[in-house]
mmCIF file of C-alpha atoms in Angstrom:
data_model
loop_
_atom_site.group_PDB
_atom_site.id
_atom_site.type_symbol
_atom_site.label_atom_id
_atom_site.label_comp_id
_atom_site.label_asym_id
_atom_site.label_seq_id
_atom_site.Cartn_x
_atom_site.Cartn_y
_atom_site.Cartn_z
ATOM 1 C CA MET A 1 -31.838 6.011 -16.341
ATOM 2 C CA THR A 2 -29.243 7.838 -14.666
ATOM 3 C CA PRO A 3 -27.422 5.179 -12.471
ATOM 4 C CA SER A 4 -27.391 5.307 -8.535
ATOM 5 C CA VAL A 5 -24.010 5.593 -7.239
ATOM 6 C CA LEU A 6 -23.180 4.733 -3.401
ATOM 7 C CA ILE A 7 -19.708 6.274 -2.221
ATOM 8 C CA LEU A 8 -18.485 4.397 0.970
ATOM 9 C CA ASP A 9 -15.711 6.108 2.897
ATOM 10 C CA THR A 10 -15.111 8.639 5.711
ATOM 11 C CA TYR A 11 -15.146 11.101 3.013
ATOM 12 C CA ALA A 12 -17.973 9.862 1.459
ATOM 13 C CA ASP A 13 -19.469 13.493 1.288
ATOM 14 C CA MET A 14 -16.234 15.216 0.010
ATOM 15 C CA TYR A 15 -16.699 12.772 -2.797
ATOM 16 C CA VAL A 16 -20.140 12.904 -3.396
ATOM 17 C CA ALA A 17 -19.969 17.115 -3.491
ATOM 18 C CA GLU A 18 -17.010 17.169 -5.648
ATOM 19 C CA LEU A 19 -18.531 14.493 -8.347
ATOM 20 C CA ARG A 20 -21.309 16.458 -7.633
ATOM 21 C CA ARG A 21 -20.559 19.633 -9.464
ATOM 22 C CA VAL A 22 -19.264 17.148 -12.473
ATOM 23 C CA PHE A 23 -21.876 15.046 -12.975
ATOM 24 C CA PRO A 24 -24.895 17.384 -11.929
ATOM 25 C CA ASP A 25 -28.027 14.059 -13.015
ATOM 26 C CA VAL A 26 -26.134 11.089 -11.122
ATOM 27 C CA THR A 27 -27.767 9.484 -8.229
ATOM 28 C CA LEU A 28 -25.305 9.858 -4.990
ATOM 29 C CA HIS A 29 -25.349 7.892 -2.032
ATOM 30 C CA ALA A 30 -22.598 8.805 0.632
ATOM 31 C CA ALA A 31 -22.216 6.697 3.598
ATOM 32 C CA LYS A 32 -19.132 6.864 6.054
ATOM 33 C CA THR A 33 -19.590 2.726 7.313
ATOM 34 C CA ALA A 34 -21.394 -0.122 5.926
ATOM 35 C CA ALA A 35 -24.022 -0.048 8.481
ATOM 36 C CA ASP A 36 -24.540 3.668 7.243
ATOM 37 C CA VAL A 37 -25.616 2.606 3.903
ATOM 38 C CA PRO A 38 -28.572 5.455 3.188
ATOM 39 C CA ILE A 39 -30.079 2.443 0.748
ATOM 40 C CA ASP A 40 -30.919 -1.142 0.270
ATOM 41 C CA PRO A 41 -27.729 -1.813 -1.711
ATOM 42 C CA ALA A 42 -29.459 -4.026 -4.478
ATOM 43 C CA GLU A 43 -30.235 -0.626 -5.580
ATOM 44 C CA ALA A 44 -26.788 0.283 -6.588
ATOM 45 C CA ASP A 45 -25.275 0.492 -9.249
ATOM 46 C CA VAL A 46 -21.707 1.914 -8.550
ATOM 47 C CA LEU A 47 -19.264 1.135 -5.754
ATOM 48 C CA VAL A 48 -16.654 3.468 -4.893
ATOM 49 C CA ALA A 49 -14.904 2.349 -1.797
ATOM 50 C CA PHE A 50 -11.944 0.956 -0.155
ATOM 51 C CA GLY A 51 -12.385 -2.855 -0.093
ATOM 52 C CA ILE A 52 -11.420 -3.332 4.090
ATOM 53 C CA ALA A 53 -14.378 -1.155 4.103
ATOM 54 C CA ILE A 54 -16.603 -3.750 2.354
ATOM 55 C CA THR A 55 -18.658 -6.542 4.007
ATOM 56 C CA ASP A 56 -19.761 -10.057 3.105
ATOM 57 C CA ASP A 57 -23.079 -8.777 3.738
ATOM 58 C CA LEU A 58 -22.612 -5.953 1.859
ATOM 59 C CA MET A 59 -21.620 -7.056 -1.566
ATOM 60 C CA ARG A 60 -23.946 -9.905 -1.208
ATOM 61 C CA ARG A 61 -27.380 -7.989 -1.068
ATOM 62 C CA ALA A 62 -25.658 -5.633 -3.608
ATOM 63 C CA THR A 63 -27.057 -7.383 -6.719
ATOM 64 C CA GLY A 64 -26.829 -4.858 -9.052
ATOM 65 C CA LEU A 65 -23.778 -3.639 -9.484
ATOM 66 C CA SER A 66 -22.205 -2.773 -12.584
ATOM 67 C CA TRP A 67 -18.537 -1.172 -11.835
ATOM 68 C CA ILE A 68 -16.695 -1.209 -8.441
ATOM 69 C CA GLN A 69 -13.952 1.795 -8.323
ATOM 70 C CA SER A 70 -11.594 0.815 -5.539
ATOM 71 C CA LEU A 71 -9.779 3.688 -3.924
ATOM 72 C CA ALA A 72 -6.831 1.711 -3.518
ATOM 73 C CA THR A 73 -4.451 0.252 -6.075
ATOM 74 C CA GLY A 74 -4.728 -2.931 -3.798
ATOM 75 C CA VAL A 75 -7.869 -5.211 -4.765
ATOM 76 C CA ASP A 76 -7.154 -8.258 -3.129
ATOM 77 C CA HIS A 77 -10.426 -7.478 -0.828
ATOM 78 C CA PHE A 78 -12.842 -7.585 -3.567
ATOM 79 C CA LEU A 79 -11.491 -10.535 -5.239
ATOM 80 C CA ASN A 80 -11.337 -12.399 -1.991
ATOM 81 C CA SER A 81 -15.300 -11.682 -1.867
ATOM 82 C CA PRO A 82 -17.248 -14.500 -2.357
ATOM 83 C CA HIS A 83 -20.175 -12.557 -3.710
ATOM 84 C CA LEU A 84 -17.843 -10.203 -6.283
ATOM 85 C CA ARG A 85 -20.511 -11.426 -9.396
ATOM 86 C CA LYS A 86 -17.909 -12.030 -12.542
ATOM 87 C CA GLU A 87 -20.057 -9.627 -14.673
ATOM 88 C CA THR A 88 -19.296 -6.621 -12.247
ATOM 89 C CA ARG A 89 -16.595 -4.461 -13.269
ATOM 90 C CA LEU A 90 -13.343 -3.413 -11.001
ATOM 91 C CA THR A 91 -11.158 -1.106 -11.158
ATOM 92 C CA SER A 92 -8.017 -0.042 -8.919
ATOM 93 C CA ALA A 93 -6.933 3.344 -7.877
ATOM 94 C CA ARG A 94 -3.156 2.275 -9.398
ATOM 95 C CA GLY A 95 -1.310 5.083 -10.799
ATOM 96 C CA ILE A 96 -1.754 7.352 -7.738
ATOM 97 C CA HIS A 97 0.636 6.050 -4.670
ATOM 98 C CA GLY A 98 3.802 6.726 -6.220
ATOM 99 C CA PRO A 99 4.980 10.098 -4.598
ATOM 100 C CA ALA A 100 3.561 8.457 -0.747
ATOM 101 C CA MET A 101 4.947 5.933 -1.222
ATOM 102 C CA ARG A 102 8.459 6.534 -2.132
ATOM 103 C CA GLU A 103 8.336 9.507 1.147
ATOM 104 C CA THR A 104 7.384 6.488 3.428
ATOM 105 C CA VAL A 105 10.284 4.207 2.205
ATOM 106 C CA ALA A 106 12.490 7.308 2.274
ATOM 107 C CA PHE A 107 11.233 8.407 6.234
ATOM 108 C CA LEU A 108 11.366 4.227 7.169
ATOM 109 C CA MET A 109 15.288 3.865 5.566
ATOM 110 C CA LEU A 110 16.068 6.970 7.392
ATOM 111 C CA ASN A 111 14.915 6.144 10.474
ATOM 112 C CA GLN A 112 17.453 2.976 9.888
ATOM 113 C CA SER A 113 20.397 4.997 8.746
ATOM 114 C CA HIS A 114 19.719 7.857 11.563
ATOM 115 C CA GLN A 115 18.868 5.299 14.553
ATOM 116 C CA VAL A 116 15.601 7.725 14.851
ATOM 117 C CA GLY A 117 14.542 6.267 17.825
ATOM 118 C CA ARG A 118 17.841 6.067 19.691
ATOM 119 C CA LEU A 119 17.993 10.234 19.085
ATOM 120 C CA ALA A 120 13.877 10.151 19.826
ATOM 121 C CA ARG A 121 15.377 8.783 23.421
ATOM 122 C CA ASN A 122 17.757 11.003 23.779
ATOM 123 C CA GLN A 123 15.653 13.781 23.438
ATOM 124 C CA ILE A 124 12.694 12.428 25.695
ATOM 125 C CA ASP A 125 16.063 12.476 28.642
ATOM 126 C CA HIS A 126 17.744 15.627 27.450
ATOM 127 C CA VAL A 127 20.986 13.516 26.781
ATOM 128 C CA TRP A 128 23.243 14.769 24.297
ATOM 129 C CA GLN A 129 24.980 12.008 22.587
ATOM 130 C CA ARG A 130 27.059 11.853 19.370
ATOM 131 C CA ASN A 131 26.622 8.813 16.861
ATOM 132 C CA PRO A 132 27.670 8.344 13.570
ATOM 133 C CA TRP A 133 25.057 7.445 11.086
ATOM 134 C CA THR A 134 24.999 5.132 7.487
ATOM 135 C CA LEU A 135 24.606 7.361 4.179
ATOM 136 C CA LEU A 136 22.166 5.407 1.825
ATOM 137 C CA ALA A 137 24.554 6.714 -0.974
ATOM 138 C CA GLY A 138 26.758 3.986 -2.208
ATOM 139 C CA LYS A 139 24.264 1.299 -0.440
ATOM 140 C CA THR A 140 22.375 -1.135 -2.768
ATOM 141 C CA ALA A 141 18.436 -1.351 -2.235
ATOM 142 C CA ALA A 142 16.093 -4.018 -3.708
ATOM 143 C CA ILE A 143 12.778 -3.839 -4.063
ATOM 144 C CA VAL A 144 10.605 -6.767 -4.361
ATOM 145 C CA GLY A 145 7.775 -6.018 -6.244
ATOM 146 C CA VAL A 146 7.912 -3.681 -9.495
ATOM 147 C CA GLY A 147 5.334 -1.728 -10.474
ATOM 148 C CA LEU A 148 4.289 1.970 -10.804
ATOM 149 C CA ALA A 149 4.730 2.695 -7.398
ATOM 150 C CA SER A 150 7.980 0.737 -7.433
ATOM 151 C CA SER A 151 9.523 2.827 -9.940
ATOM 152 C CA ALA A 152 8.500 6.003 -7.882
ATOM 153 C CA ILE A 153 10.988 4.803 -4.726
ATOM 154 C CA ALA A 154 13.721 3.044 -7.240
ATOM 155 C CA GLU A 155 14.005 6.432 -8.706
ATOM 156 C CA LEU A 156 13.703 8.306 -4.964
ATOM 157 C CA LEU A 157 16.565 5.913 -3.961
ATOM 158 C CA ARG A 158 18.667 6.735 -7.417
ATOM 159 C CA ALA A 159 18.874 10.224 -6.232
ATOM 160 C CA PHE A 160 19.845 9.371 -2.768
ATOM 161 C CA GLY A 161 23.025 7.486 -4.913
ATOM 162 C CA MET A 162 22.161 4.096 -4.341
ATOM 163 C CA ARG A 163 22.006 0.865 -7.074
ATOM 164 C CA VAL A 164 18.725 -0.458 -7.086
ATOM 165 C CA ILE A 165 17.961 -4.109 -8.320
ATOM 166 C CA GLY A 166 13.765 -5.389 -8.940
ATOM 167 C CA VAL A 167 12.790 -8.697 -8.040
ATOM 168 C CA SER A 168 9.341 -9.456 -9.921
ATOM 169 C CA GLY A 169 7.551 -12.224 -11.061
ATOM 170 C CA THR A 170 7.986 -10.297 -14.627
ATOM 171 C CA PRO A 171 11.287 -9.194 -14.856
ATOM 172 C CA ARG A 172 11.506 -6.077 -17.365
ATOM 173 C CA ALA A 173 13.326 -3.139 -18.139
ATOM 174 C CA ALA A 174 11.914 -0.675 -15.752
ATOM 175 C CA GLU A 175 12.167 3.179 -14.593
ATOM 176 C CA GLY A 176 14.421 3.948 -11.967
ATOM 177 C CA PHE A 177 15.730 0.573 -11.705
ATOM 178 C CA ASP A 178 19.573 -0.295 -12.350
ATOM 179 C CA ARG A 179 18.180 -3.951 -13.398
ATOM 180 C CA VAL A 180 15.430 -6.362 -12.598
ATOM 181 C CA VAL A 181 15.516 -9.755 -12.014
ATOM 182 C CA GLY A 182 13.633 -12.520 -11.790
ATOM 183 C CA GLY A 183 11.493 -14.142 -8.888
ATOM 184 C CA ASP A 184 14.046 -17.320 -8.471
ATOM 185 C CA ALA A 185 16.880 -14.589 -7.513
ATOM 186 C CA LEU A 186 15.037 -13.526 -4.628
ATOM 187 C CA LEU A 187 17.393 -14.956 -2.556
ATOM 188 C CA GLU A 188 20.300 -14.141 -4.692
ATOM 189 C CA THR A 189 19.502 -10.425 -4.626
ATOM 190 C CA ALA A 190 18.387 -10.242 -0.549
ATOM 191 C CA ALA A 191 22.054 -11.199 -0.308
ATOM 192 C CA GLN A 192 23.746 -8.154 -1.853
ATOM 193 C CA ALA A 193 20.952 -5.765 -0.516
ATOM 194 C CA ASP A 194 21.152 -3.021 1.957
ATOM 195 C CA TYR A 195 17.868 -2.347 2.509
ATOM 196 C CA LEU A 196 15.616 -5.233 1.128
ATOM 197 C CA ILE A 197 11.980 -3.271 0.366
ATOM 198 C CA SER A 198 8.978 -5.543 -0.472
ATOM 199 C CA VAL A 199 6.282 -4.076 -2.005
ATOM 200 C CA LEU A 200 4.319 -6.836 -2.682
ATOM 201 C CA PRO A 201 1.011 -6.981 -3.529
ATOM 202 C CA GLY A 202 -1.244 -9.837 -1.304
ATOM 203 C CA SER A 203 -2.503 -12.458 -3.115
ATOM 204 C CA ALA A 204 -2.160 -16.133 -2.161
ATOM 205 C CA ALA A 205 1.121 -17.168 -4.704
ATOM 206 C CA ASN A 206 2.706 -14.034 -2.740
ATOM 207 C CA ARG A 207 1.467 -15.347 0.967
ATOM 208 C CA HIS A 208 5.056 -15.240 3.488
ATOM 209 C CA ARG A 209 7.146 -14.618 0.096
ATOM 210 C CA ILE A 210 9.676 -12.879 2.431
ATOM 211 C CA ASP A 211 10.364 -16.396 4.884
ATOM 212 C CA ARG A 212 13.149 -17.246 6.979
ATOM 213 C CA SER A 213 14.918 -18.160 3.934
ATOM 214 C CA VAL A 214 15.337 -14.984 2.485
ATOM 215 C CA PHE A 215 15.815 -13.190 6.579
ATOM 216 C CA ALA A 216 18.745 -15.974 6.528
ATOM 217 C CA ALA A 217 19.943 -14.702 2.804
ATOM 218 C CA MET A 218 20.193 -11.111 4.168
ATOM 219 C CA LYS A 219 23.568 -9.609 5.244
ATOM 220 C CA PRO A 220 24.034 -9.189 9.530
ATOM 221 C CA SER A 221 24.138 -5.318 8.192
ATOM 222 C CA ALA A 222 20.838 -5.071 6.267
ATOM 223 C CA HIS A 223 17.762 -3.360 7.012
ATOM 224 C CA PHE A 224 14.209 -4.894 5.955
ATOM 225 C CA ILE A 225 11.198 -2.499 4.911
ATOM 226 C CA SER A 226 7.747 -3.491 4.564
ATOM 227 C CA VAL A 227 5.319 -1.260 2.480
ATOM 228 C CA GLY A 228 2.942 -4.409 0.808
ATOM 229 C CA ARG A 229 0.734 -6.409 2.290
ATOM 230 C CA GLY A 230 1.321 -7.490 5.580
ATOM 231 C CA GLU A 231 0.653 -11.038 4.818
ATOM 232 C CA THR A 232 3.747 -11.682 1.891
ATOM 233 C CA VAL A 233 5.798 -10.966 4.934
ATOM 234 C CA ASP A 234 6.135 -14.122 7.680
ATOM 235 C CA GLU A 235 6.236 -12.371 10.597
ATOM 236 C CA ALA A 236 7.449 -15.114 13.404
ATOM 237 C CA ALA A 237 10.595 -15.193 10.788
ATOM 238 C CA LEU A 238 11.725 -11.444 10.702
ATOM 239 C CA ILE A 239 11.003 -11.120 14.567
ATOM 240 C CA GLU A 240 13.418 -14.142 14.747
ATOM 241 C CA ALA A 241 16.092 -12.580 12.386
ATOM 242 C CA LEU A 242 15.435 -9.460 14.294
ATOM 243 C CA VAL A 243 16.038 -11.326 17.879
ATOM 244 C CA THR A 244 19.208 -12.962 17.139
ATOM 245 C CA GLU A 245 20.737 -10.204 14.839
ATOM 246 C CA GLY A 246 20.614 -12.369 11.513
ATOM 247 C CA ILE A 247 19.457 -8.637 10.573
ATOM 248 C CA ALA A 248 20.016 -4.607 11.621
ATOM 249 C CA GLY A 249 16.491 -3.641 11.895
ATOM 250 C CA ALA A 250 13.012 -3.459 10.125
ATOM 251 C CA GLY A 251 11.243 -0.330 9.069
ATOM 252 C CA LEU A 252 7.500 -1.599 8.899
ATOM 253 C CA ASP A 253 3.802 0.198 7.617
ATOM 254 C CA VAL A 254 2.123 -2.485 7.539
ATOM 255 C CA TYR A 255 1.403 -6.690 9.144
ATOM 256 C CA GLU A 256 0.007 -10.244 9.352
ATOM 257 C CA ARG A 257 -2.951 -8.823 11.802
ATOM 258 C CA GLU A 258 -4.045 -5.103 11.718
ATOM 259 C CA PRO A 259 -3.564 -3.732 14.222
ATOM 260 C CA LEU A 260 -0.881 -5.013 15.237
ATOM 261 C CA ALA A 261 -1.377 -6.841 18.495
ATOM 262 C CA ALA A 262 -0.055 -4.805 21.434
ATOM 263 C CA ASP A 263 2.067 -7.893 22.640
ATOM 264 C CA SER A 264 3.991 -8.151 19.533
ATOM 265 C CA PRO A 265 8.056 -7.785 20.313
ATOM 266 C CA LEU A 266 8.107 -6.094 17.246
ATOM 267 C CA TRP A 267 7.035 -2.649 19.638
ATOM 268 C CA ASP A 268 9.482 -2.712 22.094
ATOM 269 C CA MET A 269 12.487 -3.770 19.991
ATOM 270 C CA PRO A 270 14.817 -0.813 18.996
ATOM 271 C CA ASN A 271 15.981 -1.017 15.871
ATOM 272 C CA VAL A 272 12.085 -1.493 14.991
ATOM 273 C CA VAL A 273 10.231 1.778 13.057
ATOM 274 C CA VAL A 274 6.713 1.282 13.695
ATOM 275 C CA CYS A 275 4.050 2.646 11.368
ATOM 276 C CA PRO A 276 0.525 1.371 11.896
ATOM 277 C CA HIS A 277 -0.243 1.431 8.250
ATOM 278 C CA ILE A 278 -0.176 4.825 6.860
ATOM 279 C CA GLY A 279 1.754 4.663 4.081
ATOM 280 C CA GLY A 280 -1.111 5.699 1.646
ATOM 281 C CA TYR A 281 -2.902 7.391 4.371
ATOM 282 C CA PHE A 282 -2.144 11.264 3.566
ATOM 283 C CA THR A 283 -3.398 14.019 3.498
ATOM 284 C CA GLU A 284 -3.981 14.953 -0.213
ATOM 285 C CA TYR A 285 -5.346 11.752 -1.227
ATOM 286 C CA GLU A 286 -8.616 12.750 -2.304
ATOM 287 C CA ALA A 287 -7.388 14.803 -4.549
ATOM 288 C CA TYR A 288 -5.014 12.537 -6.075
ATOM 289 C CA VAL A 289 -7.839 10.134 -6.795
ATOM 290 C CA LEU A 290 -10.404 12.356 -7.584
ATOM 291 C CA PRO A 291 -9.469 13.086 -11.129
ATOM 292 C CA LEU A 292 -9.096 8.845 -11.347
ATOM 293 C CA ILE A 293 -12.883 8.883 -10.427
ATOM 294 C CA VAL A 294 -14.053 11.507 -12.591
ATOM 295 C CA ASP A 295 -12.741 9.941 -15.977
ATOM 296 C CA ASN A 296 -13.747 6.494 -15.343
ATOM 297 C CA MET A 297 -16.875 7.897 -14.499
ATOM 298 C CA ARG A 298 -17.127 9.910 -17.666
ATOM 299 C CA LEU A 299 -16.046 6.745 -19.619
ATOM 300 C CA TYR A 300 -18.651 4.936 -17.674
ATOM 301 C CA LEU A 301 -22.204 7.292 -18.351
ATOM 302 C CA ALA A 302 -20.925 7.395 -21.518
ATOM 303 C CA GLY A 303 -21.611 3.210 -22.515
ATOM 304 C CA ARG A 304 -17.523 2.774 -22.780
ATOM 305 C CA PRO A 305 -16.764 1.123 -19.052
ATOM 306 C CA ALA A 306 -14.187 -1.085 -21.490
ATOM 307 C CA GLU A 307 -12.078 1.896 -22.389
ATOM 308 C CA MET A 308 -11.835 2.659 -18.354
ATOM 309 C CA ARG A 309 -8.101 2.925 -16.654
ATOM 310 C CA ASN A 310 -7.199 0.235 -14.303
ATOM 311 C CA LEU A 311 -9.669 -2.285 -15.490
ATOM 312 C CA ILE A 312 -8.768 -5.398 -13.246
ATOM 313 C CA ASP A 313 -9.904 -9.045 -15.047
ATOM 314 C CA HIS A 314 -11.516 -11.406 -12.457
#
């Protein structure tokens, strides 16, 4: 019996068309939202989706799932569902985000170093004002959270001529880093950083990992960059550090609650760059994730699911 695969995503039709070319015998169903699912979720053997698109009701009804392929690296939305069954295999899209994350971090850092907000306002006002900007070369970047994406970021920052330190719960040698230290050295490392970059995944242990004590340890000239999960940062403490000039500025792509509230002070701070969680929202995303889905689907259909890439223990 061929498996029934439900693809839930804005671009579900594209995924179905591409997978149908490779797997013509697989039954594929497309839905743009959970409300559009064309079948009884209990009939689906496989689910391909971003966790943020999943509702508790859908997970509760999808009792036949043997495999979930997350379209994102983070799988916390699935893991936090009370209806995720132990026997359902879960795989992530880990490994495809390196280029996007390093470019996002570079964009946010260069915005800070070049004071792009001021340049944009001057352009709108037709003001010719020459201000010096700050080199990244020779500066220290500390990346909190060490993985594949972090290594890609570190390699680019090293190319800029920066010293790069990683902070990890499991310190180890990692590509791109000058050195990696343990989590107990976070405050000491934050004190050295000209740019403190959070790439932390969402988890109960990481909630508010970047807190008031971290911002207090940073230099007044330092900048904070956040591209991991928003809940890992104490946003009230960040705002306080920015208002009191405890740190020089911030480049943000993720927030504790999304979308960012219209009355958040972050919107109006001239030393803050606010991006609407677009670090992984790049035009070529499907081209990056499809080979991973195809590889895992081949293993699944061959009866070798234990060999699938990025299996998550849950």
